[in-house]
Tab-separated table of C-alpha atoms in Angstrom:
chain	number	residue	atom	x	y	z
A	1272	UNK	CA	4.841	48.154	-206.134
A	1273	UNK	CA	4.561	44.703	-204.649
A	1274	UNK	CA	4.197	41.965	-207.274
A	1275	UNK	CA	1.954	39.053	-206.434
A	1276	UNK	CA	0.294	36.056	-208.048
A	1277	UNK	CA	-3.131	34.949	-206.883
A	1278	UNK	CA	-3.784	31.207	-207.166
A	1279	UNK	CA	-7.279	29.825	-207.456
A	1280	UNK	CA	-8.721	26.334	-207.853
A	1281	UNK	CA	-11.645	25.688	-210.143
A	1282	UNK	CA	-12.739	22.118	-209.569
A	1283	UNK	CA	-14.830	20.414	-212.236
A	1284	UNK	CA	-16.423	17.505	-210.458
A	1285	UNK	CA	-18.217	15.998	-213.417
A	1286	UNK	CA	-15.107	13.987	-214.282
A	1287	UNK	CA	-14.499	12.419	-210.887
A	1288	UNK	CA	-13.296	8.887	-211.394
A	1289	UNK	CA	-14.659	7.911	-208.005
A	1290	UNK	CA	-18.176	8.982	-209.059
A	1291	UNK	CA	-18.424	7.081	-212.325
A	1292	UNK	CA	-21.548	5.082	-211.421
A	1293	UNK	CA	-24.057	5.777	-214.206
A	1294	UNK	CA	-27.127	4.509	-212.355
A	1295	UNK	CA	-29.906	6.940	-211.596
A	1296	UNK	CA	-29.658	8.335	-208.050
A	1297	UNK	CA	-32.265	7.465	-205.473
A	1298	UNK	CA	-34.413	10.217	-204.014
A	1299	UNK	CA	-34.974	10.804	-200.343
A	1300	UNK	CA	-33.236	12.014	-197.248
A	1301	UNK	CA	-29.633	11.034	-196.581
A	1302	UNK	CA	-28.306	10.521	-193.072
A	1303	UNK	CA	-24.537	10.526	-192.762
A	1304	UNK	CA	-22.097	10.297	-189.854
A	1305	UNK	CA	-18.864	12.189	-190.347
A	1306	UNK	CA	-15.709	10.401	-189.303
A	1307	UNK	CA	-13.501	12.198	-186.794
A	1308	UNK	CA	-10.656	9.727	-187.277
A	1309	UNK	CA	-7.749	12.115	-187.818
A	1310	UNK	CA	-5.540	9.363	-189.213
A	1311	UNK	CA	-7.606	8.970	-192.365
A	1312	UNK	CA	-6.354	10.970	-195.327
A	1313	UNK	CA	-7.796	11.802	-198.737
A	1314	UNK	CA	-5.424	13.018	-201.438
A	1315	UNK	CA	-6.691	15.693	-203.774
A	1316	UNK	CA	-5.310	13.689	-206.685
A	1317	UNK	CA	-7.669	10.808	-205.883
A	1318	UNK	CA	-10.534	13.071	-206.898
A	1319	UNK	CA	-9.019	15.527	-209.367
A	1320	UNK	CA	-6.311	14.080	-211.601
A	1321	UNK	CA	-5.675	17.154	-213.800
A	1322	UNK	CA	-4.726	20.763	-213.221
A	1323	UNK	CA	-4.955	23.659	-215.648
A	1324	UNK	CA	-3.358	27.035	-214.901
A	1325	UNK	CA	-5.039	30.122	-216.373
A	1326	UNK	CA	-3.671	33.610	-215.757
A	1327	UNK	CA	-5.951	36.397	-214.577
A	1328	UNK	CA	-4.355	39.763	-215.357
A	1329	UNK	CA	-5.001	42.452	-212.789
A	1330	UNK	CA	-5.415	46.080	-213.830
A	1331	UNK	CA	-2.577	47.905	-211.995
A	1332	UNK	CA	-4.752	51.033	-211.819
A	1333	UNK	CA	-7.461	49.088	-209.989
A	1334	UNK	CA	-5.627	46.744	-207.612
A	1335	UNK	CA	-7.779	43.962	-206.263
A	1336	UNK	CA	-5.937	42.808	-203.164
A	1337	UNK	CA	-6.500	39.433	-201.561
A	1338	UNK	CA	-9.533	37.480	-202.750
A	1339	UNK	CA	-12.275	36.634	-200.258
A	1340	UNK	CA	-14.656	34.840	-202.639
A	1341	UNK	CA	-14.991	33.924	-206.317
A	1342	UNK	CA	-17.975	33.282	-208.562
A	1343	UNK	CA	-18.239	32.643	-212.279
A	1344	UNK	CA	-20.735	32.462	-215.096
A	1345	UNK	CA	-20.397	31.571	-218.770
A	1346	UNK	CA	-18.488	34.774	-219.541
A	1347	UNK	CA	-16.692	36.059	-216.457
A	1348	UNK	CA	-14.851	35.369	-213.210
A	1349	UNK	CA	-15.917	37.635	-210.332
A	1350	UNK	CA	-13.523	38.176	-207.408
A	1351	UNK	CA	-14.517	39.891	-204.160
A	1352	UNK	CA	-11.556	41.517	-202.438
A	1353	UNK	CA	-10.746	40.695	-198.823
A	1354	UNK	CA	-11.723	44.194	-197.656
A	1355	UNK	CA	-15.170	43.512	-199.167
A	1356	UNK	CA	-15.338	46.837	-200.941
A	1357	UNK	CA	-14.824	45.885	-204.599
A	1358	UNK	CA	-15.456	43.084	-207.096
A	1359	UNK	CA	-12.952	42.648	-209.936
A	1360	UNK	CA	-14.213	41.005	-213.112
A	1361	UNK	CA	-12.172	38.938	-215.603
A	1362	UNK	CA	-13.178	37.364	-218.889
A	1363	UNK	CA	-12.635	33.677	-219.630
A	1364	UNK	CA	-9.204	34.437	-221.076
A	1365	UNK	CA	-8.200	36.061	-217.799
A	1366	UNK	CA	-8.229	39.678	-218.963
A	1367	UNK	CA	-9.531	42.290	-216.550
A	1368	UNK	CA	-12.759	43.815	-217.896
A	1369	UNK	CA	-13.742	46.057	-215.018
A	1370	UNK	CA	-14.450	46.507	-211.365
A	1371	UNK	CA	-17.440	47.285	-209.157
A	1372	UNK	CA	-16.338	49.788	-206.525
A	1373	UNK	CA	-19.143	52.039	-205.317
A	1374	UNK	CA	-18.078	52.787	-201.747
A	1375	UNK	CA	-19.826	55.825	-200.351
A	1376	UNK	CA	-23.002	57.128	-198.773
A	1377	UNK	CA	-25.036	57.827	-201.911
A	1378	UNK	CA	-28.300	56.189	-202.927
A	1379	UNK	CA	-26.531	53.637	-205.144
A	1380	UNK	CA	-23.383	53.284	-203.057
A	1381	UNK	CA	-22.471	51.068	-200.117
A	1382	UNK	CA	-20.270	50.895	-197.036
A	1383	UNK	CA	-19.326	47.251	-197.519
A	1384	UNK	CA	-20.284	44.185	-199.572
A	1385	UNK	CA	-21.874	41.395	-197.549
A	1386	UNK	CA	-22.066	38.869	-200.392
A	1387	UNK	CA	-22.699	38.577	-204.136
A	1388	UNK	CA	-23.925	36.174	-206.797
A	1389	UNK	CA	-24.490	35.926	-210.554
A	1390	UNK	CA	-27.427	34.719	-212.604
A	1391	UNK	CA	-28.278	34.967	-216.318
A	1392	UNK	CA	-25.581	37.559	-217.041
A	1393	UNK	CA	-26.413	39.806	-214.080
A	1394	UNK	CA	-24.286	40.499	-210.995
A	1395	UNK	CA	-26.207	40.847	-207.712
A	1396	UNK	CA	-24.312	42.619	-204.915
A	1397	UNK	CA	-25.746	42.410	-201.384
A	1398	UNK	CA	-24.596	45.544	-199.575
A	1399	UNK	CA	-24.652	47.371	-196.288
A	1400	UNK	CA	-26.708	49.511	-195.729
A	1401	UNK	CA	-29.325	46.933	-196.688
A	1402	UNK	CA	-29.821	46.808	-200.453
A	1403	UNK	CA	-29.029	44.770	-203.520
A	1404	UNK	CA	-27.287	46.463	-206.444
A	1405	UNK	CA	-27.828	44.693	-209.768
A	1406	UNK	CA	-25.262	45.182	-212.569
A	1407	UNK	CA	-25.474	44.075	-216.197
A	1408	UNK	CA	-22.679	42.383	-218.159
A	1409	UNK	CA	-21.119	45.809	-218.858
A	1410	UNK	CA	-21.045	46.444	-215.103
A	1411	UNK	CA	-23.632	49.192	-215.469
A	1412	UNK	CA	-26.115	49.587	-212.618
A	1413	UNK	CA	-29.387	48.065	-213.803
A	1414	UNK	CA	-31.435	48.070	-210.600
A	1415	UNK	CA	-31.333	48.908	-206.905
A	1416	UNK	CA	-33.460	46.744	-204.590
A	1417	UNK	CA	-33.810	48.206	-201.114
A	1418	UNK	CA	-34.349	45.771	-198.241
A	1419	UNK	CA	-36.113	46.276	-194.938
A	1420	UNK	CA	-33.715	44.039	-193.007
A	1421	UNK	CA	-30.015	43.268	-192.884
A	1422	UNK	CA	-28.977	39.997	-194.541
A	1423	UNK	CA	-25.593	38.287	-194.641
A	1424	UNK	CA	-25.834	35.989	-197.699
A	1425	UNK	CA	-27.407	36.094	-201.149
A	1426	UNK	CA	-28.063	33.474	-203.820
A	1427	UNK	CA	-29.798	33.997	-207.174
A	1428	UNK	CA	-31.116	30.974	-209.054
A	1429	UNK	CA	-33.433	31.059	-212.081
A	1430	UNK	CA	-34.013	34.774	-211.396
A	1431	UNK	CA	-35.213	34.077	-207.849
A	1432	UNK	CA	-33.326	36.054	-205.193
A	1433	UNK	CA	-32.743	34.246	-201.907
A	1434	UNK	CA	-31.203	35.953	-198.874
A	1435	UNK	CA	-30.172	34.610	-195.485
A	1436	UNK	CA	-30.283	36.329	-192.100
A	1437	UNK	CA	-27.648	35.016	-189.711
A	1438	UNK	CA	-29.462	36.789	-186.874
A	1439	UNK	CA	-32.788	35.019	-187.441
A	1440	UNK	CA	-31.145	32.016	-189.190
A	1441	UNK	CA	-33.793	32.296	-191.847
A	1442	UNK	CA	-34.003	31.972	-195.668
A	1443	UNK	CA	-36.151	34.589	-197.413
A	1444	UNK	CA	-37.271	35.192	-200.997
A	1445	UNK	CA	-36.927	38.773	-202.289
A	1446	UNK	CA	-39.461	40.595	-204.462
A	1447	UNK	CA	-37.547	42.161	-207.386
A	1448	UNK	CA	-39.907	45.118	-207.639
A	1449	UNK	CA	-40.159	46.460	-204.120
A	1450	UNK	CA	-37.608	44.575	-202.012
A	1451	UNK	CA	-40.166	42.978	-199.708
A	1452	UNK	CA	-39.175	39.558	-198.419
A	1453	UNK	CA	-41.033	36.357	-197.649
A	1454	UNK	CA	-39.569	33.863	-195.195
A	1455	UNK	CA	-39.544	30.373	-196.679
A	1456	UNK	CA	-37.529	28.531	-194.025
A	1457	UNK	CA	-36.359	29.161	-190.458
A	1458	UNK	CA	-33.924	26.729	-188.922
A	1459	UNK	CA	-33.659	25.838	-185.263
A	1460	UNK	CA	-32.117	28.881	-183.605
A	1461	UNK	CA	-28.562	28.565	-182.307
A	1462	UNK	CA	-27.926	32.176	-181.245
A	1463	UNK	CA	-24.786	31.471	-179.224
A	1464	UNK	CA	-22.731	29.500	-181.729
A	1465	UNK	CA	-19.540	31.120	-183.032
A	1466	UNK	CA	-20.087	33.412	-186.009
A	1467	UNK	CA	-18.239	32.597	-189.207
A	1468	UNK	CA	-18.217	33.694	-192.829
A	1469	UNK	CA	-18.678	30.278	-194.378
A	1470	UNK	CA	-21.107	30.100	-197.312
A	1471	UNK	CA	-24.586	28.737	-196.690
A	1472	UNK	CA	-25.955	28.569	-200.258
A	1473	UNK	CA	-24.429	26.003	-202.631
A	1474	UNK	CA	-25.404	26.007	-206.320
A	1475	UNK	CA	-24.660	22.635	-207.867
A	1476	UNK	CA	-25.260	21.571	-211.451
A	1477	UNK	CA	-28.643	20.145	-210.529
A	1478	UNK	CA	-29.906	21.776	-207.339
A	1479	UNK	CA	-29.762	24.737	-205.001
A	1480	UNK	CA	-28.637	23.575	-201.565
A	1481	UNK	CA	-28.422	25.253	-198.176
A	1482	UNK	CA	-26.048	24.163	-195.400
A	1483	UNK	CA	-27.012	25.041	-191.847
A	1484	UNK	CA	-24.363	27.093	-190.017
A	1485	UNK	CA	-24.468	24.584	-187.161
A	1486	UNK	CA	-23.307	21.872	-189.584
A	1487	UNK	CA	-26.108	19.447	-188.762
A	1488	UNK	CA	-28.169	19.482	-191.955
A	1489	UNK	CA	-28.192	20.279	-195.660
A	1490	UNK	CA	-31.424	21.412	-197.324
A	1491	UNK	CA	-32.631	21.392	-200.927
A	1492	UNK	CA	-34.425	24.518	-202.182
A	1493	UNK	CA	-36.888	24.317	-205.071
A	1494	UNK	CA	-38.647	27.661	-205.631
A	1495	UNK	CA	-40.355	28.270	-202.252
A	1496	UNK	CA	-40.139	24.644	-201.095
A	1497	UNK	CA	-37.365	23.694	-198.682
A	1498	UNK	CA	-36.721	20.077	-197.643
A	1499	UNK	CA	-33.943	18.323	-195.756
A	1500	UNK	CA	-31.483	16.466	-197.981
A	1501	UNK	CA	-28.772	15.458	-195.457
A	1502	UNK	CA	-28.944	14.936	-191.762
A	1503	UNK	CA	-25.376	15.087	-190.473
A	1504	UNK	CA	-24.169	13.352	-187.323
A	1505	UNK	CA	-20.813	14.004	-185.701
A	1506	UNK	CA	-19.101	13.409	-182.373
A	1507	UNK	CA	-20.935	14.967	-179.380
A	1508	UNK	CA	-23.499	16.538	-181.719
A	1509	UNK	CA	-26.274	16.792	-179.099
A	1510	UNK	CA	-23.948	18.411	-176.567
A	1511	UNK	CA	-22.607	20.871	-179.140
A	1512	UNK	CA	-26.048	21.938	-180.368
A	1513	UNK	CA	-27.310	22.322	-176.818
A	1514	UNK	CA	-24.376	24.630	-176.074
A	1515	UNK	CA	-25.068	26.633	-179.261
A	1516	UNK	CA	-28.637	27.185	-178.046
A	1517	UNK	CA	-27.705	28.555	-174.607
A	1518	UNK	CA	-25.723	31.616	-173.462
A	1519	UNK	CA	-23.081	32.893	-173.422
A	1520	UNK	CA	-21.634	33.143	-176.948
A	1521	UNK	CA	-18.818	30.637	-177.473
A	1522	UNK	CA	-15.408	32.229	-177.828
A	1523	UNK	CA	-11.708	31.391	-177.886
A	1524	UNK	CA	-10.478	27.936	-176.936
A	1525	UNK	CA	-13.961	26.733	-176.027
A	1526	UNK	CA	-15.007	27.106	-179.652
A	1527	UNK	CA	-12.363	24.764	-181.046
A	1528	UNK	CA	-11.451	22.431	-178.230
A	1529	UNK	CA	-14.821	21.436	-176.781
A	1530	UNK	CA	-17.638	22.570	-179.058
A	1531	UNK	CA	-16.711	21.862	-182.654
A	1532	UNK	CA	-19.240	21.344	-185.440
A	1533	UNK	CA	-18.558	20.815	-189.163
A	1534	UNK	CA	-18.085	24.035	-191.146
A	1535	UNK	CA	-19.196	23.321	-194.722
A	1536	UNK	CA	-17.380	25.289	-197.428
A	1537	UNK	CA	-18.615	23.655	-200.602
A	1538	UNK	CA	-20.942	20.918	-201.813
A	1539	UNK	CA	-20.776	19.626	-205.362
A	1540	UNK	CA	-22.977	17.134	-207.122
A	1541	UNK	CA	-22.417	14.699	-209.949
A	1542	UNK	CA	-24.843	12.141	-211.365
A	1543	UNK	CA	-23.947	9.710	-208.603
A	1544	UNK	CA	-22.110	11.585	-205.827
A	1545	UNK	CA	-22.126	14.536	-203.476
A	1546	UNK	CA	-18.694	15.928	-202.608
A	1547	UNK	CA	-18.530	18.008	-199.439
A	1548	UNK	CA	-15.504	20.104	-198.455
A	1549	UNK	CA	-15.622	21.056	-194.780
A	1550	UNK	CA	-13.521	21.766	-191.724
A	1551	UNK	CA	-13.867	19.903	-188.458
A	1552	UNK	CA	-11.774	20.067	-185.301
A	1553	UNK	CA	-9.240	22.459	-186.850
A	1554	UNK	CA	-8.696	20.354	-190.002
A	1555	UNK	CA	-9.906	20.640	-193.602
A	1556	UNK	CA	-11.659	17.479	-194.698
A	1557	UNK	CA	-13.500	16.104	-197.723
A	1558	UNK	CA	-16.414	13.682	-197.837
A	1559	UNK	CA	-17.624	11.711	-200.856
A	1560	UNK	CA	-21.259	10.530	-200.530
A	1561	UNK	CA	-22.991	8.104	-202.888
A	1562	UNK	CA	-26.369	9.240	-204.181
A	1563	UNK	CA	-27.087	5.621	-205.086
A	1564	UNK	CA	-26.541	3.952	-201.701
A	1565	UNK	CA	-26.545	7.047	-199.432
A	1566	UNK	CA	-23.271	5.801	-197.959
A	1567	UNK	CA	-20.035	7.682	-197.411
A	1568	UNK	CA	-17.483	6.438	-199.930
A	1569	UNK	CA	-14.593	8.532	-198.589
A	1570	UNK	CA	-14.158	10.793	-195.588
A	1571	UNK	CA	-10.882	12.068	-194.237
A	1572	UNK	CA	-8.378	14.866	-193.870
A	1573	UNK	CA	-7.798	16.674	-197.141
A	1574	UNK	CA	-4.157	16.186	-198.090
A	1575	UNK	CA	-3.227	19.077	-200.329
A	1576	UNK	CA	-0.314	21.474	-200.260
A	1577	UNK	CA	-2.060	24.030	-202.443
A	1578	UNK	CA	-5.078	26.196	-201.686
A	1579	UNK	CA	-8.098	24.390	-200.212
A	1580	UNK	CA	-11.297	24.569	-202.306
A	1581	UNK	CA	-13.445	26.949	-200.268
A	1582	UNK	CA	-15.771	28.702	-202.698
A	1583	UNK	CA	-18.058	27.520	-205.460
A	1584	UNK	CA	-20.589	28.305	-208.139
A	1585	UNK	CA	-22.475	25.812	-210.292
A	1586	UNK	CA	-20.086	23.061	-211.444
A	1587	UNK	CA	-16.915	24.625	-210.061
A	1588	UNK	CA	-14.979	24.838	-206.810
A	1589	UNK	CA	-12.364	27.473	-206.078
A	1590	UNK	CA	-9.494	27.915	-203.667
A	1591	UNK	CA	-7.218	30.933	-203.618
A	1592	UNK	CA	-4.166	32.404	-201.948
A	1593	UNK	CA	-1.330	34.753	-202.761
A	1594	UNK	CA	1.778	33.476	-204.411
A	1595	UNK	CA	4.424	34.749	-206.804
A	1596	UNK	CA	7.504	33.577	-208.674
A	1597	UNK	CA	9.434	33.600	-205.403
A	1598	UNK	CA	6.836	31.477	-203.621
A	1599	UNK	CA	6.056	28.686	-206.096
A	1600	UNK	CA	2.751	26.892	-206.243
A	1601	UNK	CA	2.572	23.360	-204.879
A	1602	UNK	CA	0.053	20.897	-206.266
A	1603	UNK	CA	-0.871	17.630	-204.525
A	1604	UNK	CA	1.345	14.927	-206.040
A	1605	UNK	CA	2.884	13.399	-209.116
A	1606	UNK	CA	-0.350	11.648	-210.093
A	1607	UNK	CA	-1.778	14.976	-211.192
A	1608	UNK	CA	-1.225	16.087	-214.754
A	1609	UNK	CA	-0.699	19.845	-214.868
A	1610	UNK	CA	-1.248	22.072	-217.876
A	1611	UNK	CA	-0.635	25.771	-218.068
A	1612	UNK	CA	-1.819	28.657	-220.166
A	1613	UNK	CA	0.340	31.730	-220.595
A	1614	UNK	CA	3.154	30.848	-218.200
A	1615	UNK	CA	6.273	28.725	-218.360
A	1616	UNK	CA	6.112	25.839	-215.908
A	1617	UNK	CA	8.794	23.656	-214.384
A	1618	UNK	CA	8.025	20.394	-212.600
A	1619	UNK	CA	10.256	19.190	-209.799
A	1620	UNK	CA	9.580	15.909	-208.040
A	1621	UNK	CA	10.027	15.966	-204.289
A	1622	UNK	CA	9.142	12.596	-202.756
A	1623	UNK	CA	5.444	12.234	-203.780
A	1624	UNK	CA	4.875	15.923	-204.391
A	1625	UNK	CA	5.378	17.976	-207.520
A	1626	UNK	CA	6.460	21.563	-207.287
A	1627	UNK	CA	4.789	23.595	-210.012
A	1628	UNK	CA	7.080	26.553	-210.384
A	1629	UNK	CA	5.475	29.580	-211.983
A	1630	UNK	CA	7.953	31.574	-214.056
A	1631	UNK	CA	6.912	34.820	-215.689
A	1632	UNK	CA	8.860	37.615	-217.330
A	1633	UNK	CA	6.031	40.085	-216.798
A	1634	UNK	CA	6.405	42.641	-214.032
A	1635	UNK	CA	2.765	43.640	-213.759
A	1636	UNK	CA	0.325	42.063	-211.321
A	1637	UNK	CA	-0.954	38.662	-212.361
A	1638	UNK	CA	-3.562	36.411	-210.911
A	1639	UNK	CA	-3.617	32.732	-211.752
A	1640	UNK	CA	-6.428	30.218	-211.807
A	1641	UNK	CA	-5.875	26.492	-211.349
A	1642	UNK	CA	-8.540	24.316	-212.911
A	1643	UNK	CA	-8.986	20.687	-211.893
A	1644	UNK	CA	-10.328	18.748	-214.870
């Protein structure tokens, strides 16, 4: 059996030194212009000075495979496998507590998992064919909500179920009892833009946000009210959006070389800042926006030799990739203090980078979580 180590970032943004302003944030719309200057760099260590490594132990009888997305609540980590057929669940100590794997053609089974979310101890799995399976904290099926339309994303906040249709580019609210949906927001249609699997819902500590797939706006959702929070400008925005609105569908080189819009992976919120992780023109970038002045404090290429934060839930960001004792984990640089739980670590300085070498005597599958504090 092949032995692997899965590495994941959990970024706690409440301790960002760059967001220490204690003043109350101003309300209102924020208009920002992203910087396409490829020479500007932002080190991960400038935002997250500490790393904590927590092992997640995989059940060898229920292999998880590569992780596509992670979520967490107060009790568990939930990991969707890259094949999108199962969700492995780990407790806060990293022990495997079970797996959702209901592939089939039965009434409470699915062909594939489109997306998932957690809320108040329940796991909501958006499936194809169109339904939502709801599991309790013992991973027992508690409810099946059948939908009358296919949706690509789900978000559950304060027991309200939101779904997103990438075909209609529309946010809808789901009735728990009968699965009927009510559209609460429809964005400008861009039917010919490249399709991607980036998240659109972003649950911060304070708000539920929605990032348009075209990368031109971020919305704030409060119950059934949806309002623009950010308007995002970027190079050749009008030309790009016009191309997204007209046939044919963009493919291949045209997508990256001529018509490139920001792809937003995560948005986090502190008392005074919004932190946005995104890709633009082939590069991962990070943007730090002041809630006080509505100005961009930092925007540049994300300099990090470890996994890029590309998933989130509440006050955490995650990044993940395969690694093992033969492919050590790199963390950004020697300004980061690293702590580990359950593994022996060795630090080797190499210019400005530290090599965090994971050494384990165990031969079973392990997954590891890196927590920025």
